[in-house]
Amino acid sequence: MMFLDTPKKILRQQMRHKRQQFFNTIDKNFATQQIQNYFFSLNILKPNSVIAGYWAYGAEVPLLPLLLALSQQKYTVALPVVIEVGHPLDFRIWEPDCFLVSDIKGINSPSSQQLSVAPTILLTPLLAFDEQGGRLGQGGGFYDITIRLLRQT
């Protein structure tokens, strides 16, 4: 497993650098369209699906076109909010015209005026993944805690 062979801190630095290089060379519009096409090709949406995306940060490919398409198709879309370090993410309903604020990590998130929801589909940011599907995130542990909690419910 790739993640066990290299200390995670070093691996994160390497992956951030590689992702930034990649991000600087790609056509972001094409990449976002490919992500959207692939997502819809999975045929996983149900009428009551609650899709949690994320607001792209740094060199993450923006999901905004996908989130807009889902919203236009009347799906419930949510974005994560970091409420407190060491705690699960709170997912709040996102709509194209909702007011966004910076959470405690400085990431655009729906304000506390938006309802919290439990996602049925979770789109997560990552730095890398391995052959076994292991996810390497930014290192805060927010998604690890949240995914563990969601699997229990």
PDB file of C-alpha atoms in Angstrom, residues 10-150:
ATOM      1  CA  ILE A  10       6.076  13.750   3.266  1.00  0.00           C
ATOM      2  CA  LEU A  11       3.565  12.061   0.994  1.00  0.00           C
ATOM      3  CA  ARG A  12       1.152  14.980   1.394  1.00  0.00           C
ATOM      4  CA  GLN A  13       3.899  17.449   0.434  1.00  0.00           C
ATOM      5  CA  GLN A  14       4.776  15.384  -2.635  1.00  0.00           C
ATOM      6  CA  MET A  15       1.158  14.989  -3.704  1.00  0.00           C
ATOM      7  CA  ARG A  16       0.365  18.694  -3.188  1.00  0.00           C
ATOM      8  CA  HIS A  17       3.310  19.550  -5.413  1.00  0.00           C
ATOM      9  CA  LYS A  18       2.301  17.040  -8.098  1.00  0.00           C
ATOM     10  CA  ARG A  19      -1.320  18.150  -7.969  1.00  0.00           C
ATOM     11  CA  GLN A  20      -0.314  21.813  -8.314  1.00  0.00           C
ATOM     12  CA  GLN A  21       1.833  20.958 -11.342  1.00  0.00           C
ATOM     13  CA  PHE A  22      -1.042  19.014 -12.871  1.00  0.00           C
ATOM     14  CA  PHE A  23      -3.551  21.753 -12.043  1.00  0.00           C
ATOM     15  CA  ASN A  24      -1.354  24.335 -13.776  1.00  0.00           C
ATOM     16  CA  THR A  25      -1.365  22.336 -17.021  1.00  0.00           C
ATOM     17  CA  ILE A  26      -4.976  21.172 -17.395  1.00  0.00           C
ATOM     18  CA  ASP A  27      -7.969  22.779 -19.027  1.00  0.00           C
ATOM     19  CA  LYS A  28     -10.131  23.307 -15.937  1.00  0.00           C
ATOM     20  CA  ASN A  29     -13.356  23.625 -17.947  1.00  0.00           C
ATOM     21  CA  PHE A  30     -12.667  20.316 -19.682  1.00  0.00           C
ATOM     22  CA  ALA A  31     -11.766  18.642 -16.380  1.00  0.00           C
ATOM     23  CA  THR A  32     -14.934  19.844 -14.644  1.00  0.00           C
ATOM     24  CA  GLN A  33     -17.020  18.666 -17.607  1.00  0.00           C
ATOM     25  CA  GLN A  34     -15.350  15.242 -17.486  1.00  0.00           C
ATOM     26  CA  ILE A  35     -16.078  14.965 -13.754  1.00  0.00           C
ATOM     27  CA  GLN A  36     -19.701  15.917 -14.354  1.00  0.00           C
ATOM     28  CA  ASN A  37     -20.096  13.456 -17.233  1.00  0.00           C
ATOM     29  CA  TYR A  38     -18.544  10.649 -15.218  1.00  0.00           C
ATOM     30  CA  PHE A  39     -20.668  11.354 -12.152  1.00  0.00           C
ATOM     31  CA  PHE A  40     -23.905  11.236 -14.131  1.00  0.00           C
ATOM     32  CA  SER A  41     -22.769   8.088 -15.974  1.00  0.00           C
ATOM     33  CA  LEU A  42     -22.652   6.231 -12.651  1.00  0.00           C
ATOM     34  CA  ASN A  43     -26.470   6.253 -12.447  1.00  0.00           C
ATOM     35  CA  ILE A  44     -26.416   6.386  -8.643  1.00  0.00           C
ATOM     36  CA  LEU A  45     -28.864   9.227  -8.154  1.00  0.00           C
ATOM     37  CA  LYS A  46     -32.246   8.553  -6.603  1.00  0.00           C
ATOM     38  CA  PRO A  47     -35.073  11.086  -6.278  1.00  0.00           C
ATOM     39  CA  ASN A  48     -34.252  11.662  -2.599  1.00  0.00           C
ATOM     40  CA  SER A  49     -30.454  11.753  -2.964  1.00  0.00           C
ATOM     41  CA  VAL A  50     -28.589  14.321  -0.887  1.00  0.00           C
ATOM     42  CA  ILE A  51     -25.264  15.003  -2.561  1.00  0.00           C
ATOM     43  CA  ALA A  52     -22.482  16.536  -0.507  1.00  0.00           C
ATOM     44  CA  GLY A  53     -19.844  18.166  -2.640  1.00  0.00           C
ATOM     45  CA  TYR A  54     -17.125  20.572  -1.633  1.00  0.00           C
ATOM     46  CA  TRP A  55     -15.997  24.068  -2.525  1.00  0.00           C
ATOM     47  CA  ALA A  56     -12.705  23.694  -4.398  1.00  0.00           C
ATOM     48  CA  TYR A  57      -9.712  24.937  -2.445  1.00  0.00           C
ATOM     49  CA  GLY A  58      -6.241  25.529  -3.818  1.00  0.00           C
ATOM     50  CA  ALA A  59      -5.445  23.204  -6.710  1.00  0.00           C
ATOM     51  CA  GLU A  60      -8.658  21.162  -6.471  1.00  0.00           C
ATOM     52  CA  VAL A  61     -10.655  20.938  -9.675  1.00  0.00           C
ATOM     53  CA  PRO A  62     -13.853  22.948  -9.141  1.00  0.00           C
ATOM     54  CA  LEU A  63     -17.061  20.979  -8.647  1.00  0.00           C
ATOM     55  CA  LEU A  64     -19.264  24.046  -9.065  1.00  0.00           C
ATOM     56  CA  PRO A  65     -20.593  23.049 -12.520  1.00  0.00           C
ATOM     57  CA  LEU A  66     -21.615  19.628 -11.172  1.00  0.00           C
ATOM     58  CA  LEU A  67     -23.206  21.158  -8.080  1.00  0.00           C
ATOM     59  CA  LEU A  68     -25.113  23.627 -10.252  1.00  0.00           C
ATOM     60  CA  ALA A  69     -26.334  20.835 -12.550  1.00  0.00           C
ATOM     61  CA  LEU A  70     -27.512  18.798  -9.553  1.00  0.00           C
ATOM     62  CA  SER A  71     -29.283  21.798  -8.081  1.00  0.00           C
ATOM     63  CA  GLN A  72     -30.961  22.578 -11.408  1.00  0.00           C
ATOM     64  CA  GLN A  73     -32.219  18.984 -11.484  1.00  0.00           C
ATOM     65  CA  LYS A  74     -33.796  19.601  -8.047  1.00  0.00           C
ATOM     66  CA  TYR A  75     -31.447  17.397  -6.032  1.00  0.00           C
ATOM     67  CA  THR A  76     -30.516  18.464  -2.539  1.00  0.00           C
ATOM     68  CA  VAL A  77     -26.907  19.627  -2.602  1.00  0.00           C
ATOM     69  CA  ALA A  78     -24.841  20.280   0.500  1.00  0.00           C
ATOM     70  CA  LEU A  79     -21.407  21.624   1.299  1.00  0.00           C
ATOM     71  CA  PRO A  80     -19.265  20.759   4.319  1.00  0.00           C
ATOM     72  CA  VAL A  81     -18.674  23.144   7.188  1.00  0.00           C
ATOM     73  CA  VAL A  82     -15.825  22.736   9.639  1.00  0.00           C
ATOM     74  CA  ILE A  83     -17.399  23.577  12.990  1.00  0.00           C
ATOM     75  CA  GLU A  84     -14.651  22.417  15.326  1.00  0.00           C
ATOM     76  CA  VAL A  85     -11.277  20.693  14.988  1.00  0.00           C
ATOM     77  CA  GLY A  86     -11.510  16.982  15.774  1.00  0.00           C
ATOM     78  CA  HIS A  87     -15.242  16.824  15.073  1.00  0.00           C
ATOM     79  CA  PRO A  88     -17.243  15.594  12.077  1.00  0.00           C
ATOM     80  CA  LEU A  89     -18.156  17.960   9.293  1.00  0.00           C
ATOM     81  CA  ASP A  90     -21.585  19.534   9.265  1.00  0.00           C
ATOM     82  CA  PHE A  91     -23.235  19.405   5.831  1.00  0.00           C
ATOM     83  CA  ARG A  92     -25.500  22.340   5.063  1.00  0.00           C
ATOM     84  CA  ILE A  93     -27.801  22.792   2.117  1.00  0.00           C
ATOM     85  CA  TRP A  94     -26.194  24.734  -0.697  1.00  0.00           C
ATOM     86  CA  GLU A  95     -28.180  26.563  -3.353  1.00  0.00           C
ATOM     87  CA  PRO A  96     -26.708  28.728  -6.100  1.00  0.00           C
ATOM     88  CA  ASP A  97     -27.905  31.909  -4.421  1.00  0.00           C
ATOM     89  CA  CYS A  98     -27.173  31.034  -0.791  1.00  0.00           C
ATOM     90  CA  PHE A  99     -24.858  33.166   1.276  1.00  0.00           C
ATOM     91  CA  LEU A 100     -21.408  31.650   1.844  1.00  0.00           C
ATOM     92  CA  VAL A 101     -19.121  32.386   4.769  1.00  0.00           C
ATOM     93  CA  SER A 102     -15.637  31.214   5.656  1.00  0.00           C
ATOM     94  CA  ASP A 103     -15.604  28.321   8.099  1.00  0.00           C
ATOM     95  CA  ILE A 104     -12.856  28.004  10.720  1.00  0.00           C
ATOM     96  CA  LYS A 105     -10.491  26.618   8.050  1.00  0.00           C
ATOM     97  CA  GLY A 106     -11.188  29.560   5.718  1.00  0.00           C
ATOM     98  CA  ILE A 107     -13.203  27.567   3.183  1.00  0.00           C
ATOM     99  CA  ASN A 108     -16.415  28.911   1.660  1.00  0.00           C
ATOM    100  CA  SER A 109     -19.368  27.237   3.337  1.00  0.00           C
ATOM    101  CA  PRO A 110     -23.107  27.804   3.681  1.00  0.00           C
ATOM    102  CA  SER A 111     -23.997  30.035   6.611  1.00  0.00           C
ATOM    103  CA  SER A 112     -25.690  28.796   9.767  1.00  0.00           C
ATOM    104  CA  GLN A 113     -28.991  29.951   8.232  1.00  0.00           C
ATOM    105  CA  GLN A 114     -28.895  26.904   5.937  1.00  0.00           C
ATOM    106  CA  LEU A 115     -30.311  23.595   7.189  1.00  0.00           C
ATOM    107  CA  SER A 116     -27.972  20.742   8.092  1.00  0.00           C
ATOM    108  CA  VAL A 117     -28.554  17.486   6.203  1.00  0.00           C
ATOM    109  CA  ALA A 118     -27.162  13.963   6.131  1.00  0.00           C
ATOM    110  CA  PRO A 119     -25.639  13.185   2.730  1.00  0.00           C
ATOM    111  CA  THR A 120     -26.483   9.973   0.904  1.00  0.00           C
ATOM    112  CA  ILE A 121     -23.700  10.594  -1.643  1.00  0.00           C
ATOM    113  CA  LEU A 122     -20.412  12.097  -0.512  1.00  0.00           C
ATOM    114  CA  LEU A 123     -17.925  13.659  -2.931  1.00  0.00           C
ATOM    115  CA  THR A 124     -14.649  14.156  -1.085  1.00  0.00           C
ATOM    116  CA  PRO A 125     -11.561  16.153  -1.912  1.00  0.00           C
ATOM    117  CA  LEU A 126      -8.263  14.296  -1.780  1.00  0.00           C
ATOM    118  CA  LEU A 127      -4.606  14.601  -2.568  1.00  0.00           C
ATOM    119  CA  ALA A 128      -4.100  11.022  -3.727  1.00  0.00           C
ATOM    120  CA  PHE A 129      -5.424   7.491  -3.548  1.00  0.00           C
ATOM    121  CA  ASP A 130      -3.827   4.078  -3.785  1.00  0.00           C
ATOM    122  CA  GLU A 131      -4.667   0.811  -5.551  1.00  0.00           C
ATOM    123  CA  GLN A 132      -6.840  -0.309  -2.633  1.00  0.00           C
ATOM    124  CA  GLY A 133      -8.901   2.899  -2.689  1.00  0.00           C
ATOM    125  CA  GLY A 134      -7.192   4.391   0.348  1.00  0.00           C
ATOM    126  CA  ARG A 135      -7.713   8.153   0.407  1.00  0.00           C
ATOM    127  CA  LEU A 136      -5.010  10.649   1.351  1.00  0.00           C
ATOM    128  CA  GLY A 137      -6.595  13.929   2.421  1.00  0.00           C
ATOM    129  CA  GLN A 138      -5.139  17.234   3.560  1.00  0.00           C
ATOM    130  CA  GLY A 139      -4.371  15.878   7.020  1.00  0.00           C
ATOM    131  CA  GLY A 140      -7.060  17.448   9.174  1.00  0.00           C
ATOM    132  CA  GLY A 141      -8.954  14.193   9.614  1.00  0.00           C
ATOM    133  CA  PHE A 142     -12.343  15.845   9.084  1.00  0.00           C
ATOM    134  CA  TYR A 143     -13.461  13.485   6.334  1.00  0.00           C
ATOM    135  CA  ASP A 144     -12.052  10.426   8.132  1.00  0.00           C
ATOM    136  CA  ILE A 145     -14.117  11.243  11.226  1.00  0.00           C
ATOM    137  CA  THR A 146     -17.175  12.103   9.143  1.00  0.00           C
ATOM    138  CA  ILE A 147     -17.038   8.995   6.937  1.00  0.00           C
ATOM    139  CA  ARG A 148     -16.671   6.785  10.008  1.00  0.00           C
ATOM    140  CA  LEU A 149     -19.759   8.426  11.542  1.00  0.00           C
ATOM    141  CA  LEU A 150     -21.795   8.227   8.316  1.00  0.00           C
TER     142      LEU A 150
END
